[in-house]
Backbone as a chain_set.jsonl record, in Angstrom:
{"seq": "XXXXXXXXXXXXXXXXXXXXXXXXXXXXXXXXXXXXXXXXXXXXXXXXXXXXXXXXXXXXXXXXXXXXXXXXXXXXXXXXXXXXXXXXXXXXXXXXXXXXXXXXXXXXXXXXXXXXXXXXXXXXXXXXXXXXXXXXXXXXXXXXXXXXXXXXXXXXXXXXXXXX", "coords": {"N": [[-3.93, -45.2, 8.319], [-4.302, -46.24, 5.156], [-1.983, -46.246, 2.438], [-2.973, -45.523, -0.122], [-4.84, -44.037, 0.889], [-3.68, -42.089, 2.3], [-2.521, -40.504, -0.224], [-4.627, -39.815, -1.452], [-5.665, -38.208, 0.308], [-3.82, -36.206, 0.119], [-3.663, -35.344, -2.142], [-6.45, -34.292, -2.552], [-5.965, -31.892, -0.095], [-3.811, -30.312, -2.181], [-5.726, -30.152, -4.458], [-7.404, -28.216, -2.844], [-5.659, -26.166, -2.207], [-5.001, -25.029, -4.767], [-7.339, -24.151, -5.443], [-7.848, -22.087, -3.585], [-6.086, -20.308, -4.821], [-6.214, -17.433, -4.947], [-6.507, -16.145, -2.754], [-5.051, -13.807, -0.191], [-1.239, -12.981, -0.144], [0.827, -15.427, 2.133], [2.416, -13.705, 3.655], [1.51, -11.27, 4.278], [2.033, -7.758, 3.91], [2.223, -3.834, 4.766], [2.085, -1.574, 2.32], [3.513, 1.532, 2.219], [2.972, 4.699, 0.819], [4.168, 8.133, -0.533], [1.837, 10.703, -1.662], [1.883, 11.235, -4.741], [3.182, 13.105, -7.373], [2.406, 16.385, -7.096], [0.306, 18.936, -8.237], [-0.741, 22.345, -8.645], [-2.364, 24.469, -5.837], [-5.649, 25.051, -3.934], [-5.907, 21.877, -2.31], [-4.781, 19.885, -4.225], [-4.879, 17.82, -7.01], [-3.159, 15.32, -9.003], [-0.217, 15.612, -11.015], [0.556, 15.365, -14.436], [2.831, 13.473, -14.74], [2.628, 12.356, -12.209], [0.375, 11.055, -12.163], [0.53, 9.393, -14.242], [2.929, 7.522, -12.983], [1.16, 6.812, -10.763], [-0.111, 4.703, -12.258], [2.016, 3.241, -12.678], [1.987, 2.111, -9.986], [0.299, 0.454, -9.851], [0.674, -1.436, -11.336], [3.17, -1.897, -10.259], [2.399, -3.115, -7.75], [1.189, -5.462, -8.584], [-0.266, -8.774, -8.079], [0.879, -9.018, -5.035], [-0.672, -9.471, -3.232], [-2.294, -7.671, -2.171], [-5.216, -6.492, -0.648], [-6.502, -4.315, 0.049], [-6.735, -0.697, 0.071], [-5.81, 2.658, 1.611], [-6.014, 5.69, 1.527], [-5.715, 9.224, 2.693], [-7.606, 12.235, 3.06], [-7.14, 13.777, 1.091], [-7.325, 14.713, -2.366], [-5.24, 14.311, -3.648], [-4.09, 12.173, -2.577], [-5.86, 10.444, -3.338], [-6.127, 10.391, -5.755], [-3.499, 9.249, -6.202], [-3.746, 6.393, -5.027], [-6.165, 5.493, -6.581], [-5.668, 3.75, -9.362], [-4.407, 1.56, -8.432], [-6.589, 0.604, -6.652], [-9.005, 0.201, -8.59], [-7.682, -1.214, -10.591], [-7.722, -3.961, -8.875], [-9.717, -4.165, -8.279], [-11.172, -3.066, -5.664], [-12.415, -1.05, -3.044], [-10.694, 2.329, -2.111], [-10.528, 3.243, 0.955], [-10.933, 6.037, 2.712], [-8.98, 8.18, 5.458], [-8.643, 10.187, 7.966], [-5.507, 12.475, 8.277], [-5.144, 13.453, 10.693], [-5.082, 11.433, 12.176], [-3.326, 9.273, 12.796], [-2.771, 6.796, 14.554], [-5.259, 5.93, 14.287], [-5.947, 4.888, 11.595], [-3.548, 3.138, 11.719], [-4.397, 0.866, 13.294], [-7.015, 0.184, 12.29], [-5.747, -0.97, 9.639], [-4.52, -2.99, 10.459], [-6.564, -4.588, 10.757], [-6.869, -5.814, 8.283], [-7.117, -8.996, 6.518], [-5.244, -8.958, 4.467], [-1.836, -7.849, 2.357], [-1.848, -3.939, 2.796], [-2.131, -1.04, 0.868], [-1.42, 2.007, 1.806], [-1.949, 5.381, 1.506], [0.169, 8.139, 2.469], [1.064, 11.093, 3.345], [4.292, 13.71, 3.333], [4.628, 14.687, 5.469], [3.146, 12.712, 7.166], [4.104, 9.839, 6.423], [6.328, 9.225, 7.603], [5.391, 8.588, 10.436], [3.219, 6.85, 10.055], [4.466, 4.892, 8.924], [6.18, 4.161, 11.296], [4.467, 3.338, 13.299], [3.094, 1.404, 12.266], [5.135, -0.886, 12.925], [7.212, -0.609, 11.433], [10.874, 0.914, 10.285], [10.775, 3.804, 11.561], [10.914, 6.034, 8.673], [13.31, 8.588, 7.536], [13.079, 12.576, 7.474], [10.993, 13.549, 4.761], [11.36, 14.65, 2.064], [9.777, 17.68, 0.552], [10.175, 17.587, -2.641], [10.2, 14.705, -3.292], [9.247, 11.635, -4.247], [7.634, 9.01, -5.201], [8.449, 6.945, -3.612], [8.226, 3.841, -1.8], [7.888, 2.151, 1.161], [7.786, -0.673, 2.996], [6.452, -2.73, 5.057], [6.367, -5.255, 7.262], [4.036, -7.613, 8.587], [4.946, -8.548, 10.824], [6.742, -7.032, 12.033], [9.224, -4.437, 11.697], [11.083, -2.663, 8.616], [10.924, -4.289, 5.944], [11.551, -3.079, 2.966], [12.549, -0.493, 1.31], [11.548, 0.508, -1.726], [11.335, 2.261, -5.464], [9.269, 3.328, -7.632], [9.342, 2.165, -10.66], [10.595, 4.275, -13.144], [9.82, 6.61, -11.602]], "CA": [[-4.37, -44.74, 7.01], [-3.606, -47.205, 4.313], [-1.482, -45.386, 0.684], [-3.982, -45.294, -1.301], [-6.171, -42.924, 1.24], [-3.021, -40.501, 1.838], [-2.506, -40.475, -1.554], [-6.092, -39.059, -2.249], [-5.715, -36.707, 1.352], [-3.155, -35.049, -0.304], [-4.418, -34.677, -3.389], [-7.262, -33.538, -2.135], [-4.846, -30.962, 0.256], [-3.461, -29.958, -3.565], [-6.633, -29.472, -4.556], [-7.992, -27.652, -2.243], [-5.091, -25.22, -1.976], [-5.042, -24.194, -6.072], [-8.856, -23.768, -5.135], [-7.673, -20.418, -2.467], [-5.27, -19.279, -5.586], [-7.055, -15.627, -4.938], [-6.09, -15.399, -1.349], [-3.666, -12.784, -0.068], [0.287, -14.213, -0.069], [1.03, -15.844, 3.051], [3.093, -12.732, 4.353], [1.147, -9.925, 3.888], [2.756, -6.233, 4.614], [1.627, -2.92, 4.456], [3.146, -0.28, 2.188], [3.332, 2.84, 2.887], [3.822, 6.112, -0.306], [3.414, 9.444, -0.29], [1.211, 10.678, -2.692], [2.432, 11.312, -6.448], [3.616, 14.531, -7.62], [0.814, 16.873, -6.969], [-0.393, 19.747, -8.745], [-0.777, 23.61, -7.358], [-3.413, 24.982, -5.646], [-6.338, 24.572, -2.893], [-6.286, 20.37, -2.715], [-4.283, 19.689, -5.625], [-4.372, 16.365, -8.078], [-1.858, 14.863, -9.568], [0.354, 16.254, -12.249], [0.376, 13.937, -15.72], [3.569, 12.826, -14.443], [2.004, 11.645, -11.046], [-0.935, 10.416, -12.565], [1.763, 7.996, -14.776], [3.236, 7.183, -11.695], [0.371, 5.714, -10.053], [-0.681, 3.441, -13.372], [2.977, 2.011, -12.508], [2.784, 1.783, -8.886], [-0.709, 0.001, -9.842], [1.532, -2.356, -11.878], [4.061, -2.894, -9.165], [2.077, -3.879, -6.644], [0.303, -6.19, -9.087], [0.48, -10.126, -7.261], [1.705, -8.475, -3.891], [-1.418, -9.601, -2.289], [-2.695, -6.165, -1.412], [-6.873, -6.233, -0.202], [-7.153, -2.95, 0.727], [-6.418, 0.162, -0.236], [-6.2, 3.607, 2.308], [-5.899, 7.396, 1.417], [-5.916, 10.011, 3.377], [-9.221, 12.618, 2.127], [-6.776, 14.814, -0.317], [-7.326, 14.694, -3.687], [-4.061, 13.651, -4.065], [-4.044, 10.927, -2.104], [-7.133, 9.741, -3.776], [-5.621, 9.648, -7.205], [-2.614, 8.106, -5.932], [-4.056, 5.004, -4.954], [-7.3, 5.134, -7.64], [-5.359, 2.968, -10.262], [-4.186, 0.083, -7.564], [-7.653, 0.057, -6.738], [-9.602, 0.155, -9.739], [-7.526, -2.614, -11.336], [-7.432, -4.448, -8.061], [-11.415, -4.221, -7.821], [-11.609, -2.587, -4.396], [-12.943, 0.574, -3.066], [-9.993, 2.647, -1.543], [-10.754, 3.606, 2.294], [-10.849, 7.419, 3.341], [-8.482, 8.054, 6.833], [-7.944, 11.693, 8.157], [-4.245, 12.482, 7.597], [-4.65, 13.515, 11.471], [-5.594, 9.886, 13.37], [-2.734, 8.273, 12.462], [-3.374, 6.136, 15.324], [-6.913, 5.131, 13.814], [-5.41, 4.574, 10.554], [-2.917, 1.924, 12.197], [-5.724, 0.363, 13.894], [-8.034, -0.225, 11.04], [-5.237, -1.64, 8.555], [-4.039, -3.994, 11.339], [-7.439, -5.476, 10.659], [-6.904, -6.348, 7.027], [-6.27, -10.167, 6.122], [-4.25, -9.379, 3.388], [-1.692, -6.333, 2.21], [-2.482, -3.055, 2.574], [-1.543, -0.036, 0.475], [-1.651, 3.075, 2.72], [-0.926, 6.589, 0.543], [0.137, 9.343, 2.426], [1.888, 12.429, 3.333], [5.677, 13.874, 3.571], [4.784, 14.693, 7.369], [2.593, 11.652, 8.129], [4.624, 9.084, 6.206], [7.303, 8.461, 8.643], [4.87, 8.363, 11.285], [2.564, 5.527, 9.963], [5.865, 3.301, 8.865], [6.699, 3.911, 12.628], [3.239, 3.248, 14.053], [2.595, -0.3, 11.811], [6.015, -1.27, 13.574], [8.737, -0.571, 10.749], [12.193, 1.811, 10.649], [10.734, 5.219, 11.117], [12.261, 6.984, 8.08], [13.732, 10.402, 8.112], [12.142, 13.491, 7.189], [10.652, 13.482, 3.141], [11.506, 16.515, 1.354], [7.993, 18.105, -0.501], [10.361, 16.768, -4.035], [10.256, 13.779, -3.42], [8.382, 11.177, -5.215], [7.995, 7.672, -5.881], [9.151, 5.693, -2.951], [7.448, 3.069, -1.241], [7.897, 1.485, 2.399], [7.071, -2.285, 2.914], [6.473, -3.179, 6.27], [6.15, -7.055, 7.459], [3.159, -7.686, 9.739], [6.054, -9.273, 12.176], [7.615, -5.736, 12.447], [10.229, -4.007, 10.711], [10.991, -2.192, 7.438], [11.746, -4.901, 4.864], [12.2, -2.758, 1.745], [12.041, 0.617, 0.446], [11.852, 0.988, -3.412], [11.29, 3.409, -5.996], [8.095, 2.986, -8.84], [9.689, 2.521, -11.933], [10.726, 5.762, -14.111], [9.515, 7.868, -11.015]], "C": [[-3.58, -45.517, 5.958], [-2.847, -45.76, 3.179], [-1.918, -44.277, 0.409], [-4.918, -43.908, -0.535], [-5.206, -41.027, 1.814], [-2.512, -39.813, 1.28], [-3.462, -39.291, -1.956], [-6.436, -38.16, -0.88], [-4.875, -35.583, 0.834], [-3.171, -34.55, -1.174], [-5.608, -34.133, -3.093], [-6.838, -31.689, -0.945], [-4.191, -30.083, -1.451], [-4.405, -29.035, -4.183], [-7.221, -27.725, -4.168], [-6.792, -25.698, -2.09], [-4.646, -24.084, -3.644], [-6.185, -23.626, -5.835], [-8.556, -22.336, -4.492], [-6.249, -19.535, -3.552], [-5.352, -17.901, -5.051], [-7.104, -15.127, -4.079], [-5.065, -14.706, -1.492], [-2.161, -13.135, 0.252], [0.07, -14.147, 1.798], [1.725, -14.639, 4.223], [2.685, -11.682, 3.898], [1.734, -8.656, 4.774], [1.853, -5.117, 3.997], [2.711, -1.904, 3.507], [2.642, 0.606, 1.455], [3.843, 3.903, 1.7], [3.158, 6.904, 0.316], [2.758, 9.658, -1.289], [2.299, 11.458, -3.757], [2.497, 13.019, -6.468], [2.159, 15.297, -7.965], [0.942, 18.362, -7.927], [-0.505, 21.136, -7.857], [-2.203, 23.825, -6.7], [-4.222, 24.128, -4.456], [-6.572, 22.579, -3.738], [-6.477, 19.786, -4.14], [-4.63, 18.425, -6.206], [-3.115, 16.22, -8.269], [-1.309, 15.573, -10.551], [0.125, 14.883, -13.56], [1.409, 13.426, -15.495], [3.244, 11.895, -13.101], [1.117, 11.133, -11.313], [-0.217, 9.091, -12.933], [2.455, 7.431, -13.883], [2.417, 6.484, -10.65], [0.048, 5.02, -10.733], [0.793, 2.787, -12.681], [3.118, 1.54, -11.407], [1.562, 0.338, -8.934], [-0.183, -1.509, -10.0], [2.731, -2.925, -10.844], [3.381, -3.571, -7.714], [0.974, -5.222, -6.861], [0.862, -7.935, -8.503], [1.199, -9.83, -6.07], [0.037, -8.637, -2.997], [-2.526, -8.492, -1.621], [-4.549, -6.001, -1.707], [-7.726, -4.808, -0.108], [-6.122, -1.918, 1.041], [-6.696, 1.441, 0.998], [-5.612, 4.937, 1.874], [-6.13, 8.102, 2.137], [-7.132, 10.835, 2.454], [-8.524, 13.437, 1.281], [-7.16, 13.926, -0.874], [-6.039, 13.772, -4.443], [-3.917, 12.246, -3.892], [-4.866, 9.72, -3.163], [-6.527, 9.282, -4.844], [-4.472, 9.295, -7.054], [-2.979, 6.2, -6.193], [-5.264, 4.896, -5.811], [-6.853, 3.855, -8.491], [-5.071, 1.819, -9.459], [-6.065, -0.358, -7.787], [-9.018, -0.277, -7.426], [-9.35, -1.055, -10.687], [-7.506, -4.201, -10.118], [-8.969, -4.979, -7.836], [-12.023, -4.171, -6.524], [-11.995, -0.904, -4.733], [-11.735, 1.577, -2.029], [-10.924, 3.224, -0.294], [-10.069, 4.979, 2.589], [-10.248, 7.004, 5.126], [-8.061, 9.591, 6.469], [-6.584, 11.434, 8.651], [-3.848, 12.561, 9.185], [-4.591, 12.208, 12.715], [-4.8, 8.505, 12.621], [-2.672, 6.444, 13.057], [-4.084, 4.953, 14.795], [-6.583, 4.414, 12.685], [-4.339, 3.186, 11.052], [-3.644, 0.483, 12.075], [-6.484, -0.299, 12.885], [-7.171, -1.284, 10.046], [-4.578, -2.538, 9.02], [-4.783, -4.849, 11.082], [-7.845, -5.68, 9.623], [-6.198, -7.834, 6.945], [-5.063, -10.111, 5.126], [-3.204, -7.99, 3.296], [-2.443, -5.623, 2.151], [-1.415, -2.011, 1.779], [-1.868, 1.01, 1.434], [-1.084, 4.313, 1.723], [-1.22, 7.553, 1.581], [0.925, 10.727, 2.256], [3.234, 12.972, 3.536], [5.587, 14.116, 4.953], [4.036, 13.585, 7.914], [3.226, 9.673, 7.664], [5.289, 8.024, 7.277], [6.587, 7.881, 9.983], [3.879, 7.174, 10.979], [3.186, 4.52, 9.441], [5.823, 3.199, 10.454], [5.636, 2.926, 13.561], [2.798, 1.646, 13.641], [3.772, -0.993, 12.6], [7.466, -1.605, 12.895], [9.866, 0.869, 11.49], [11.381, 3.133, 10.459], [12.04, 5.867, 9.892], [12.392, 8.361, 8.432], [12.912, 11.383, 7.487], [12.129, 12.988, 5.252], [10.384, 15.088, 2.794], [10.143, 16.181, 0.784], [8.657, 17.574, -1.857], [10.596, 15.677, -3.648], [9.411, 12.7, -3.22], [8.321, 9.864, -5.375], [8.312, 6.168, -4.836], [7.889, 4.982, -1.72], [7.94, 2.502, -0.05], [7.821, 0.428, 2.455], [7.573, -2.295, 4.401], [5.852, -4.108, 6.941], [5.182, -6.662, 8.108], [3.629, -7.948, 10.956], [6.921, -8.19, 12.193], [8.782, -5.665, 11.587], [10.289, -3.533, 9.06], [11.333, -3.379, 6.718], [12.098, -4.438, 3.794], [11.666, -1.291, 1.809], [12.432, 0.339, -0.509], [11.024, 2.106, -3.709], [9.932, 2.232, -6.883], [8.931, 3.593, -9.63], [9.886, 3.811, -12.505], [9.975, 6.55, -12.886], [10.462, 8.685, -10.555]], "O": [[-2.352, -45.446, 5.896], [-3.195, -44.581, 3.225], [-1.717, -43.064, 0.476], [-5.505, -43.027, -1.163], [-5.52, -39.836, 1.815], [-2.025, -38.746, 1.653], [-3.219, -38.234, -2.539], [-7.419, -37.422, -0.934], [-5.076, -34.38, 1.005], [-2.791, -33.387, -1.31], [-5.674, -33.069, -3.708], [-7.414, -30.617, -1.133], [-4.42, -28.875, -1.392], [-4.288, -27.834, -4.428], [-7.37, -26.669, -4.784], [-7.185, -24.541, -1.938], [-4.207, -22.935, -3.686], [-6.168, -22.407, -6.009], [-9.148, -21.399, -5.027], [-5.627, -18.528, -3.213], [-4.3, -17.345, -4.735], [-7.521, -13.973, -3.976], [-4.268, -14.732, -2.43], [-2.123, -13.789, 1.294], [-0.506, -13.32, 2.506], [1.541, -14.725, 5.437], [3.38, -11.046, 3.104], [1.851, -8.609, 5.998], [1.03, -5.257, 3.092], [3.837, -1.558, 3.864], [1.819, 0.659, 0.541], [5.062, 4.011, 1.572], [2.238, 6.869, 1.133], [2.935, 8.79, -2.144], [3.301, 12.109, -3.462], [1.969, 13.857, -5.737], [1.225, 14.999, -8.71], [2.106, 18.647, -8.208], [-0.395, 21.127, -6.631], [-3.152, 23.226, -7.206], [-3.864, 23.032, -4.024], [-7.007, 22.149, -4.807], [-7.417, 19.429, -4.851], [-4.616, 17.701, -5.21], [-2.167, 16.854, -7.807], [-2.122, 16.338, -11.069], [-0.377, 13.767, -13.427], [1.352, 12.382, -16.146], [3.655, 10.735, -13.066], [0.82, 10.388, -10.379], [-0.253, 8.038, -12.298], [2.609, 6.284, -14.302], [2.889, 5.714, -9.813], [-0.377, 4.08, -10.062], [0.615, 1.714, -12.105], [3.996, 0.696, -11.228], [1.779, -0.662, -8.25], [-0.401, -2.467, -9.259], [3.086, -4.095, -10.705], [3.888, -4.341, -6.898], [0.27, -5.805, -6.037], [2.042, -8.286, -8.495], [2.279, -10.417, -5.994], [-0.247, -7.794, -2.146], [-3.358, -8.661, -0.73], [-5.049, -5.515, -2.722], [-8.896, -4.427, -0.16], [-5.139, -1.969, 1.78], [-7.827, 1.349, 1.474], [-4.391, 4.994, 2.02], [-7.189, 7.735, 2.647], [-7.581, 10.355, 1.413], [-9.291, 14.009, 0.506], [-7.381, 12.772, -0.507], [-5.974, 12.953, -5.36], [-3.698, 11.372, -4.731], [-4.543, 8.599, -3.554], [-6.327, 8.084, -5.046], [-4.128, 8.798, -8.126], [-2.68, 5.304, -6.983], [-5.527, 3.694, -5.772], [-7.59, 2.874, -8.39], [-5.644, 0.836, -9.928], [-6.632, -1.129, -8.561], [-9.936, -0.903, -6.897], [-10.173, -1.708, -11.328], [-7.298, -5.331, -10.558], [-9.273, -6.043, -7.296], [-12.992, -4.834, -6.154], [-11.974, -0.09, -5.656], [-12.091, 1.45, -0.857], [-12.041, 3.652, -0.584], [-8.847, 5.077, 2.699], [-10.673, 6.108, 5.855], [-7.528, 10.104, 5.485], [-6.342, 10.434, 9.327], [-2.76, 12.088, 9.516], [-4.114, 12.23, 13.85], [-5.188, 7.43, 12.164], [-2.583, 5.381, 12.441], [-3.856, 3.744, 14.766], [-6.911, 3.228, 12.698], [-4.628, 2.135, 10.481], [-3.585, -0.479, 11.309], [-6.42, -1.526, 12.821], [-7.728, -2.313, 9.664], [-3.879, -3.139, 8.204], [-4.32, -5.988, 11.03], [-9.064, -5.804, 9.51], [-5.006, -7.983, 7.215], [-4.167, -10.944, 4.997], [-3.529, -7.036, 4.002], [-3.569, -5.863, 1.715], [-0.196, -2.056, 1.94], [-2.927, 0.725, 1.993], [0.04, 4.25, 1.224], [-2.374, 7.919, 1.804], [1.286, 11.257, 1.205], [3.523, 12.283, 4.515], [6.523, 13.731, 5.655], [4.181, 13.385, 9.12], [2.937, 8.642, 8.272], [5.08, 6.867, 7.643], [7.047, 6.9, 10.567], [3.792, 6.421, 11.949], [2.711, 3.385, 9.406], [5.424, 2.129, 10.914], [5.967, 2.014, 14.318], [2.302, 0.842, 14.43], [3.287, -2.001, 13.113], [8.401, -2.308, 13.279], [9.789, 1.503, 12.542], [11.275, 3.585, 9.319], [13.249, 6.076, 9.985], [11.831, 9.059, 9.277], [11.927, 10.935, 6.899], [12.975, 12.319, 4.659], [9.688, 16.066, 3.069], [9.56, 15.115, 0.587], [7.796, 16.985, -2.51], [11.826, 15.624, -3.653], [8.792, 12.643, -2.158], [9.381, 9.499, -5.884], [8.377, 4.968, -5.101], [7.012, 5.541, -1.061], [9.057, 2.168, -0.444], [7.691, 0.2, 1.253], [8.683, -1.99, 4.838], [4.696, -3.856, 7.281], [5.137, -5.462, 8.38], [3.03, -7.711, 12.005], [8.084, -8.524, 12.42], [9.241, -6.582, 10.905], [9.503, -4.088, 8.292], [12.521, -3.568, 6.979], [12.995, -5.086, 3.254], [10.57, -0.972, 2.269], [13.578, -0.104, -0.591], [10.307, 2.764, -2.955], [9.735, 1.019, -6.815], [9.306, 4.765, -9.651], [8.982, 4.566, -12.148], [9.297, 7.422, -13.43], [10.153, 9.766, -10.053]]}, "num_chains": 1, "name": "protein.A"}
């Protein structure tokens, strides 16, 4: 291959790779909340503090690659992850809270991140199940924190959403 022609292969390589801008980052992970401070009563919502709490988690997971969105069928759940996926321009994915299993399964077969929102008793169990650090039990107050778990196993981060 003379220069001049792998000159214009790799510019074309250049090309071609600003062209897939809009793919999912190279290391996509799944992560894993519970849902946002909920509300009383039969299959609560959010509170206006949990509601504000998912506009920011919407915002932190903004450029994190994330394809696809999953909720369990509360209410809660739902408006957890609504704002990711609303500004994200997906349709969040219904999973019963009890087939954690299935829920694995399914978000194994996403190209890109996934958000997963669920529960203080099924949390630890679907960090464990994608192949991060089972965490420890999640008190009912507590709020805000997120999981990240590589596709190549292991917890890489918990954080908090901003002001939660």
């Amino acid at each position: 291959m003379t220069m001049k022609a792998g000159f214009a292969a790799a510019a074309l390589a250049a090309l071609a790779a600003c062209a897939m801008g809009d793919r999912p980052a190279p290391d996509p992970s799944f992560f894993v909340i519970r849902h946002l401070h909920k509300d009383v009563g039969q299959d609560p919502g959010l509170t206006a503090q949990g509601l504000e709490c998912a506009r920011r988690l919407a915002t932190m997971l903004e450029g994190r690659g994330v394809t696809a969105v999953y909720v369990s069928t509360t209410r809660r759940a739902r408006e957890t992850g609504a704002p990711f996926a609303a500004a994200a321009g997906i349709s969040a994915q219904e999973y019963a809270p009890a087939d954690i299993a299935g829920l694995a399964a399914r978000a194994q077969t996403e190209a890109g991140s996934v958000l997963i929102v669920g529960h203080s008793n099924t949390v630890p169990d679907i960090v464990e199940r994608l192949g991060g650090t089972r965490p420890g039990p999640i008190d009912e107050s507590r709020f805000g924190e997120v999981w990240q778990v590589a596709r190549r196993g292991g917890t890489t981060a918990t954080s908090r959403i901003p002001g939660c």
